[in-house]
Amino acid sequence: EKRGGWRGEAGEASAAADAATPPDALGKLEIRWRGRMGETGRLQTQQILGAPKPDAAGDIELIIDPGSRPETATLATPVSLAFVATNANATVATPELELVVLDDDDDAADDAGEPDKGTGSGSDGGADGRLVFEASSPGMAVDGARAVSLGRLAPGASARAVVTVVPLRCGARCTPRVAVRAATEEGRTYAYMRGIELMVKRA
């Protein structure tokens, strides 16, 4: 290695080291260098996420309206995400459907299985008086309803549902996952989508 030069290394983070690693994480970028006087330095990024892909189950296609998909957000400022569900079946209508923001029971939860302290109802609530913290999406809160009705979709028909989230921490943050489910007790899942990454900045 040339004295005074620098070297970059990229590698996968250990899955055991971080149980909350998103399933579409590509790893972390690590940069090390040595100065002219022999001093060394090291810089490591947060998890680098791959492009989220909708996972359709059955004939329902779920996407985010490109016009409502921001790349950046402002701390403590609500962000509204518009989801569009389409019945791709050419002959069969769907039952009553709803778009659901997935909670901790639907995926990896923290050990306590409870929201972080400091969030909840009261003066810190959202438009409907409450913010729901997602342990599976650190630094993001859901403002408002966690389930939005899509109704019955005729063949080829689409329905739109809006979910509002509030960034609570700066940096690269991921929005909660969502799913399209039957509005019944069994709640069959018809489509699923991972969260999208936003860079959250201070105002």
PDB file of C-alpha atoms in Angstrom:
ATOM      1  CA  GLU A   1       0.000   0.000   0.000  1.00  0.00           C
ATOM      2  CA  LYS A   2       1.387   3.432  -0.919  1.00  0.00           C
ATOM      3  CA  ARG A   3       2.110   5.606   2.103  1.00  0.00           C
ATOM      4  CA  GLY A   4      -0.271   8.532   2.249  1.00  0.00           C
ATOM      5  CA  GLY A   5      -2.760   6.780   0.002  1.00  0.00           C
ATOM      6  CA  TRP A   6      -6.185   5.411   0.848  1.00  0.00           C
ATOM      7  CA  ARG A   7      -8.037   2.184   0.317  1.00  0.00           C
ATOM      8  CA  GLY A   8     -11.780   1.438   0.005  1.00  0.00           C
ATOM      9  CA  GLU A   9     -13.475  -1.803   0.969  1.00  0.00           C
ATOM     10  CA  ALA A  10     -17.087  -2.946   0.596  1.00  0.00           C
ATOM     11  CA  GLY A  11     -18.612  -5.999   2.225  1.00  0.00           C
ATOM     12  CA  GLU A  12     -21.757  -7.571   3.577  1.00  0.00           C
ATOM     13  CA  ALA A  13     -22.645  -6.833   7.187  1.00  0.00           C
ATOM     14  CA  SER A  14     -23.083  -9.839   9.445  1.00  0.00           C
ATOM     15  CA  ALA A  15     -26.741 -10.835   9.698  1.00  0.00           C
ATOM     16  CA  ALA A  16     -26.209 -11.882  13.323  1.00  0.00           C
ATOM     17  CA  ALA A  17     -24.918  -8.436  14.202  1.00  0.00           C
ATOM     18  CA  ASP A  18     -28.153  -6.682  13.267  1.00  0.00           C
ATOM     19  CA  ALA A  19     -31.405  -8.615  13.456  1.00  0.00           C
ATOM     20  CA  ALA A  20     -33.282  -5.593  12.029  1.00  0.00           C
ATOM     21  CA  THR A  21     -31.361  -5.627   8.731  1.00  0.00           C
ATOM     22  CA  PRO A  22     -33.901  -5.104   5.895  1.00  0.00           C
ATOM     23  CA  PRO A  23     -34.300  -8.100   3.566  1.00  0.00           C
ATOM     24  CA  ASP A  24     -33.269  -6.009   0.546  1.00  0.00           C
ATOM     25  CA  ALA A  25     -30.078  -4.664   2.170  1.00  0.00           C
ATOM     26  CA  LEU A  26     -26.990  -4.883  -0.055  1.00  0.00           C
ATOM     27  CA  GLY A  27     -24.481  -4.283   2.752  1.00  0.00           C
ATOM     28  CA  LYS A  28     -22.350  -1.410   4.036  1.00  0.00           C
ATOM     29  CA  LEU A  29     -19.539   0.547   2.387  1.00  0.00           C
ATOM     30  CA  GLU A  30     -16.355   0.796   4.451  1.00  0.00           C
ATOM     31  CA  ILE A  31     -13.513   3.209   3.643  1.00  0.00           C
ATOM     32  CA  ARG A  32     -10.130   3.076   5.393  1.00  0.00           C
ATOM     33  CA  TRP A  33      -7.141   5.363   4.909  1.00  0.00           C
ATOM     34  CA  ARG A  34      -3.632   6.079   6.222  1.00  0.00           C
ATOM     35  CA  GLY A  35      -2.232   9.592   6.432  1.00  0.00           C
ATOM     36  CA  ARG A  36       1.277  10.805   5.715  1.00  0.00           C
ATOM     37  CA  MET A  37       2.175  10.721   9.408  1.00  0.00           C
ATOM     38  CA  GLY A  38       0.950   7.145   9.821  1.00  0.00           C
ATOM     39  CA  GLU A  39      -2.427   8.016  11.313  1.00  0.00           C
ATOM     40  CA  THR A  40      -5.331   5.858  10.197  1.00  0.00           C
ATOM     41  CA  GLY A  41      -9.008   6.536   9.659  1.00  0.00           C
ATOM     42  CA  ARG A  42     -12.141   4.518   8.987  1.00  0.00           C
ATOM     43  CA  LEU A  43     -15.605   5.431   7.733  1.00  0.00           C
ATOM     44  CA  GLN A  44     -18.582   3.088   7.414  1.00  0.00           C
ATOM     45  CA  THR A  45     -21.956   3.933   5.882  1.00  0.00           C
ATOM     46  CA  GLN A  46     -25.396   2.772   6.958  1.00  0.00           C
ATOM     47  CA  GLN A  47     -27.015  -0.178   5.203  1.00  0.00           C
ATOM     48  CA  ILE A  48     -27.283   0.368   1.438  1.00  0.00           C
ATOM     49  CA  LEU A  49     -30.696  -0.804   0.264  1.00  0.00           C
ATOM     50  CA  GLY A  50     -31.560  -2.261  -3.101  1.00  0.00           C
ATOM     51  CA  ALA A  51     -34.580  -1.080  -5.073  1.00  0.00           C
ATOM     52  CA  PRO A  52     -37.784  -2.257  -3.366  1.00  0.00           C
ATOM     53  CA  LYS A  53     -39.867  -4.666  -5.441  1.00  0.00           C
ATOM     54  CA  PRO A  54     -43.561  -5.336  -5.002  1.00  0.00           C
ATOM     55  CA  ASP A  55     -44.332  -8.991  -4.326  1.00  0.00           C
ATOM     56  CA  ALA A  56     -47.726  -9.760  -5.836  1.00  0.00           C
ATOM     57  CA  ALA A  57     -49.704 -12.656  -4.386  1.00  0.00           C
ATOM     58  CA  GLY A  58     -52.428 -13.630  -6.810  1.00  0.00           C
ATOM     59  CA  ASP A  59     -53.816 -11.159  -9.323  1.00  0.00           C
ATOM     60  CA  ILE A  60     -53.430  -7.885  -7.388  1.00  0.00           C
ATOM     61  CA  GLU A  61     -50.684  -5.506  -8.479  1.00  0.00           C
ATOM     62  CA  LEU A  62     -49.563  -2.957  -5.893  1.00  0.00           C
ATOM     63  CA  ILE A  63     -47.423   0.084  -6.708  1.00  0.00           C
ATOM     64  CA  ILE A  64     -46.676   3.523  -5.316  1.00  0.00           C
ATOM     65  CA  ASP A  65     -47.962   6.392  -7.439  1.00  0.00           C
ATOM     66  CA  PRO A  66     -44.711   7.861  -8.872  1.00  0.00           C
ATOM     67  CA  GLY A  67     -46.060  11.355  -8.265  1.00  0.00           C
ATOM     68  CA  SER A  68     -46.209  10.758  -4.502  1.00  0.00           C
ATOM     69  CA  ARG A  69     -42.841   9.041  -4.127  1.00  0.00           C
ATOM     70  CA  PRO A  70     -40.282  11.500  -2.711  1.00  0.00           C
ATOM     71  CA  GLU A  71     -36.571  10.819  -2.378  1.00  0.00           C
ATOM     72  CA  THR A  72     -36.116  13.194   0.565  1.00  0.00           C
ATOM     73  CA  ALA A  73     -38.223  14.261   3.537  1.00  0.00           C
ATOM     74  CA  THR A  74     -38.068  16.847   6.311  1.00  0.00           C
ATOM     75  CA  LEU A  75     -37.828  15.848   9.961  1.00  0.00           C
ATOM     76  CA  ALA A  76     -41.212  15.840  11.767  1.00  0.00           C
ATOM     77  CA  THR A  77     -43.029  16.786   8.528  1.00  0.00           C
ATOM     78  CA  PRO A  78     -45.777  14.394   7.308  1.00  0.00           C
ATOM     79  CA  VAL A  79     -45.180  12.538   4.038  1.00  0.00           C
ATOM     80  CA  SER A  80     -48.215  11.163   2.165  1.00  0.00           C
ATOM     81  CA  LEU A  81     -47.656   8.033   0.070  1.00  0.00           C
ATOM     82  CA  ALA A  82     -50.327   7.100  -2.490  1.00  0.00           C
ATOM     83  CA  PHE A  83     -50.628   3.372  -3.216  1.00  0.00           C
ATOM     84  CA  VAL A  84     -52.497   2.016  -6.242  1.00  0.00           C
ATOM     85  CA  ALA A  85     -53.902  -1.533  -6.225  1.00  0.00           C
ATOM     86  CA  THR A  86     -55.017  -3.039  -9.549  1.00  0.00           C
ATOM     87  CA  ASN A  87     -56.987  -6.217 -10.189  1.00  0.00           C
ATOM     88  CA  ALA A  88     -55.047  -7.816 -13.033  1.00  0.00           C
ATOM     89  CA  ASN A  89     -57.545 -10.668 -13.390  1.00  0.00           C
ATOM     90  CA  ALA A  90     -59.506 -10.340 -16.618  1.00  0.00           C
ATOM     91  CA  THR A  91     -62.658 -12.114 -15.451  1.00  0.00           C
ATOM     92  CA  VAL A  92     -62.976 -12.270 -11.654  1.00  0.00           C
ATOM     93  CA  ALA A  93     -63.740  -9.433  -9.236  1.00  0.00           C
ATOM     94  CA  THR A  94     -62.058  -9.312  -5.829  1.00  0.00           C
ATOM     95  CA  PRO A  95     -63.733  -9.455  -2.416  1.00  0.00           C
ATOM     96  CA  GLU A  96     -63.678  -6.354  -0.210  1.00  0.00           C
ATOM     97  CA  LEU A  97     -60.032  -5.350   0.123  1.00  0.00           C
ATOM     98  CA  GLU A  98     -58.047  -2.990   2.328  1.00  0.00           C
ATOM     99  CA  LEU A  99     -54.529  -1.600   2.353  1.00  0.00           C
ATOM    100  CA  VAL A 100     -52.909  -2.394   5.696  1.00  0.00           C
ATOM    101  CA  VAL A 101     -49.771  -0.929   7.269  1.00  0.00           C
ATOM    102  CA  LEU A 102     -47.982  -3.978   8.642  1.00  0.00           C
ATOM    103  CA  ASP A 103     -47.301  -4.065  12.365  1.00  0.00           C
ATOM    104  CA  ASP A 104     -44.688  -5.900  14.409  1.00  0.00           C
ATOM    105  CA  ASP A 105     -46.665  -9.164  14.436  1.00  0.00           C
ATOM    106  CA  ASP A 106     -46.425  -9.374  10.639  1.00  0.00           C
ATOM    107  CA  ASP A 107     -42.628  -9.315  10.587  1.00  0.00           C
ATOM    108  CA  ALA A 108     -39.565  -9.096  12.822  1.00  0.00           C
ATOM    109  CA  ALA A 109     -40.492  -7.423  16.105  1.00  0.00           C
ATOM    110  CA  ASP A 110     -38.318  -6.167  18.903  1.00  0.00           C
ATOM    111  CA  ASP A 111     -37.951  -8.301  22.017  1.00  0.00           C
ATOM    112  CA  ALA A 112     -40.661  -6.451  23.920  1.00  0.00           C
ATOM    113  CA  GLY A 113     -43.004  -6.320  20.941  1.00  0.00           C
ATOM    114  CA  GLU A 114     -44.099  -2.861  22.066  1.00  0.00           C
ATOM    115  CA  PRO A 115     -43.840   0.652  20.600  1.00  0.00           C
ATOM    116  CA  ASP A 116     -40.872   2.765  21.651  1.00  0.00           C
ATOM    117  CA  LYS A 117     -41.397   4.990  24.648  1.00  0.00           C
ATOM    118  CA  GLY A 118     -42.236   8.564  23.926  1.00  0.00           C
ATOM    119  CA  THR A 119     -44.752   7.896  21.172  1.00  0.00           C
ATOM    120  CA  GLY A 120     -48.480   7.474  21.434  1.00  0.00           C
ATOM    121  CA  SER A 121     -51.466   9.727  21.999  1.00  0.00           C
ATOM    122  CA  GLY A 122     -51.786  13.187  23.453  1.00  0.00           C
ATOM    123  CA  SER A 123     -50.110  16.387  22.333  1.00  0.00           C
ATOM    124  CA  ASP A 124     -47.567  14.386  20.306  1.00  0.00           C
ATOM    125  CA  GLY A 125     -50.295  12.785  18.182  1.00  0.00           C
ATOM    126  CA  GLY A 126     -51.020  13.249  14.528  1.00  0.00           C
ATOM    127  CA  ALA A 127     -54.043  14.590  12.703  1.00  0.00           C
ATOM    128  CA  ASP A 128     -56.319  12.084  14.403  1.00  0.00           C
ATOM    129  CA  GLY A 129     -54.630  12.461  17.781  1.00  0.00           C
ATOM    130  CA  ARG A 130     -52.179   9.577  17.567  1.00  0.00           C
ATOM    131  CA  LEU A 131     -48.878   8.543  16.074  1.00  0.00           C
ATOM    132  CA  VAL A 132     -48.148   4.837  15.842  1.00  0.00           C
ATOM    133  CA  PHE A 133     -44.439   3.981  15.969  1.00  0.00           C
ATOM    134  CA  GLU A 134     -43.275   1.081  13.823  1.00  0.00           C
ATOM    135  CA  ALA A 135     -40.498  -0.949  15.479  1.00  0.00           C
ATOM    136  CA  SER A 136     -39.774  -2.566  12.111  1.00  0.00           C
ATOM    137  CA  SER A 137     -39.247   0.904  10.557  1.00  0.00           C
ATOM    138  CA  PRO A 138     -37.069   2.814  13.054  1.00  0.00           C
ATOM    139  CA  GLY A 139     -37.478   6.564  12.889  1.00  0.00           C
ATOM    140  CA  MET A 140     -40.883   6.484  11.175  1.00  0.00           C
ATOM    141  CA  ALA A 141     -44.378   6.884  12.627  1.00  0.00           C
ATOM    142  CA  VAL A 142     -47.753   6.281  10.994  1.00  0.00           C
ATOM    143  CA  ASP A 143     -50.039   9.315  11.165  1.00  0.00           C
ATOM    144  CA  GLY A 144     -53.675   8.284  10.950  1.00  0.00           C
ATOM    145  CA  ALA A 145     -55.426   5.095   9.919  1.00  0.00           C
ATOM    146  CA  ARG A 146     -53.444   1.851   9.647  1.00  0.00           C
ATOM    147  CA  ALA A 147     -56.021   0.249   7.329  1.00  0.00           C
ATOM    148  CA  VAL A 148     -57.634   1.975   4.324  1.00  0.00           C
ATOM    149  CA  SER A 149     -60.558   0.429   2.448  1.00  0.00           C
ATOM    150  CA  LEU A 150     -60.058  -0.329  -1.259  1.00  0.00           C
ATOM    151  CA  GLY A 151     -63.511  -1.834  -1.802  1.00  0.00           C
ATOM    152  CA  ARG A 152     -64.263  -4.535  -4.368  1.00  0.00           C
ATOM    153  CA  LEU A 153     -62.183  -4.339  -7.533  1.00  0.00           C
ATOM    154  CA  ALA A 154     -63.792  -5.341 -10.820  1.00  0.00           C
ATOM    155  CA  PRO A 155     -61.565  -7.017 -13.424  1.00  0.00           C
ATOM    156  CA  GLY A 156     -58.967  -4.493 -14.549  1.00  0.00           C
ATOM    157  CA  ALA A 157     -60.103  -1.889 -11.996  1.00  0.00           C
ATOM    158  CA  SER A 158     -57.827   0.060  -9.662  1.00  0.00           C
ATOM    159  CA  ALA A 159     -58.213   1.737  -6.281  1.00  0.00           C
ATOM    160  CA  ARG A 160     -56.057   4.287  -4.519  1.00  0.00           C
ATOM    161  CA  ALA A 161     -55.173   4.531  -0.813  1.00  0.00           C
ATOM    162  CA  VAL A 162     -53.051   7.153   0.957  1.00  0.00           C
ATOM    163  CA  VAL A 163     -50.845   6.436   3.974  1.00  0.00           C
ATOM    164  CA  THR A 164     -49.184   9.276   5.869  1.00  0.00           C
ATOM    165  CA  VAL A 165     -45.920   8.793   7.756  1.00  0.00           C
ATOM    166  CA  VAL A 166     -43.884  11.191   9.885  1.00  0.00           C
ATOM    167  CA  PRO A 167     -40.054  10.966   9.980  1.00  0.00           C
ATOM    168  CA  LEU A 168     -38.818  11.127  13.592  1.00  0.00           C
ATOM    169  CA  ARG A 169     -35.073  10.811  12.976  1.00  0.00           C
ATOM    170  CA  CYS A 170     -32.625  12.192  10.419  1.00  0.00           C
ATOM    171  CA  GLY A 171     -30.653  10.071   7.984  1.00  0.00           C
ATOM    172  CA  ALA A 172     -31.645   7.219   5.690  1.00  0.00           C
ATOM    173  CA  ARG A 173     -35.009   5.875   6.873  1.00  0.00           C
ATOM    174  CA  CYS A 174     -37.363   3.254   5.504  1.00  0.00           C
ATOM    175  CA  THR A 175     -41.156   3.616   5.385  1.00  0.00           C
ATOM    176  CA  PRO A 176     -43.325   0.828   6.864  1.00  0.00           C
ATOM    177  CA  ARG A 177     -44.297  -2.166   4.750  1.00  0.00           C
ATOM    178  CA  VAL A 178     -47.852  -2.446   3.466  1.00  0.00           C
ATOM    179  CA  ALA A 179     -50.099  -5.231   2.199  1.00  0.00           C
ATOM    180  CA  VAL A 180     -53.417  -5.618   0.398  1.00  0.00           C
ATOM    181  CA  ARG A 181     -55.658  -7.964   2.372  1.00  0.00           C
ATOM    182  CA  ALA A 182     -59.196  -9.212   2.284  1.00  0.00           C
ATOM    183  CA  ALA A 183     -61.352  -7.204   4.695  1.00  0.00           C
ATOM    184  CA  THR A 184     -62.390 -10.371   6.524  1.00  0.00           C
ATOM    185  CA  GLU A 185     -61.408 -12.105   9.742  1.00  0.00           C
ATOM    186  CA  GLU A 186     -59.103 -14.463   7.831  1.00  0.00           C
ATOM    187  CA  GLY A 187     -57.502 -11.524   6.034  1.00  0.00           C
ATOM    188  CA  ARG A 188     -55.907 -13.319   3.081  1.00  0.00           C
ATOM    189  CA  THR A 189     -52.963 -11.344   1.722  1.00  0.00           C
ATOM    190  CA  TYR A 190     -53.215 -10.527  -1.987  1.00  0.00           C
ATOM    191  CA  ALA A 191     -50.173  -8.254  -2.407  1.00  0.00           C
ATOM    192  CA  TYR A 192     -47.238  -7.024  -0.363  1.00  0.00           C
ATOM    193  CA  MET A 193     -44.754  -4.186  -0.718  1.00  0.00           C
ATOM    194  CA  ARG A 194     -41.579  -3.397   1.166  1.00  0.00           C
ATOM    195  CA  GLY A 195     -40.934   0.111   2.430  1.00  0.00           C
ATOM    196  CA  ILE A 196     -39.048   2.695   0.396  1.00  0.00           C
ATOM    197  CA  GLU A 197     -35.971   4.525   1.583  1.00  0.00           C
ATOM    198  CA  LEU A 198     -36.089   8.277   2.252  1.00  0.00           C
ATOM    199  CA  MET A 199     -33.251  10.611   3.194  1.00  0.00           C
ATOM    200  CA  VAL A 200     -34.580  12.648   6.120  1.00  0.00           C
ATOM    201  CA  LYS A 201     -33.099  16.108   6.676  1.00  0.00           C
ATOM    202  CA  ARG A 202     -33.648  18.858   9.200  1.00  0.00           C
ATOM    203  CA  ALA A 203     -35.724  21.853   8.144  1.00  0.00           C
TER     204      ALA A 203
END
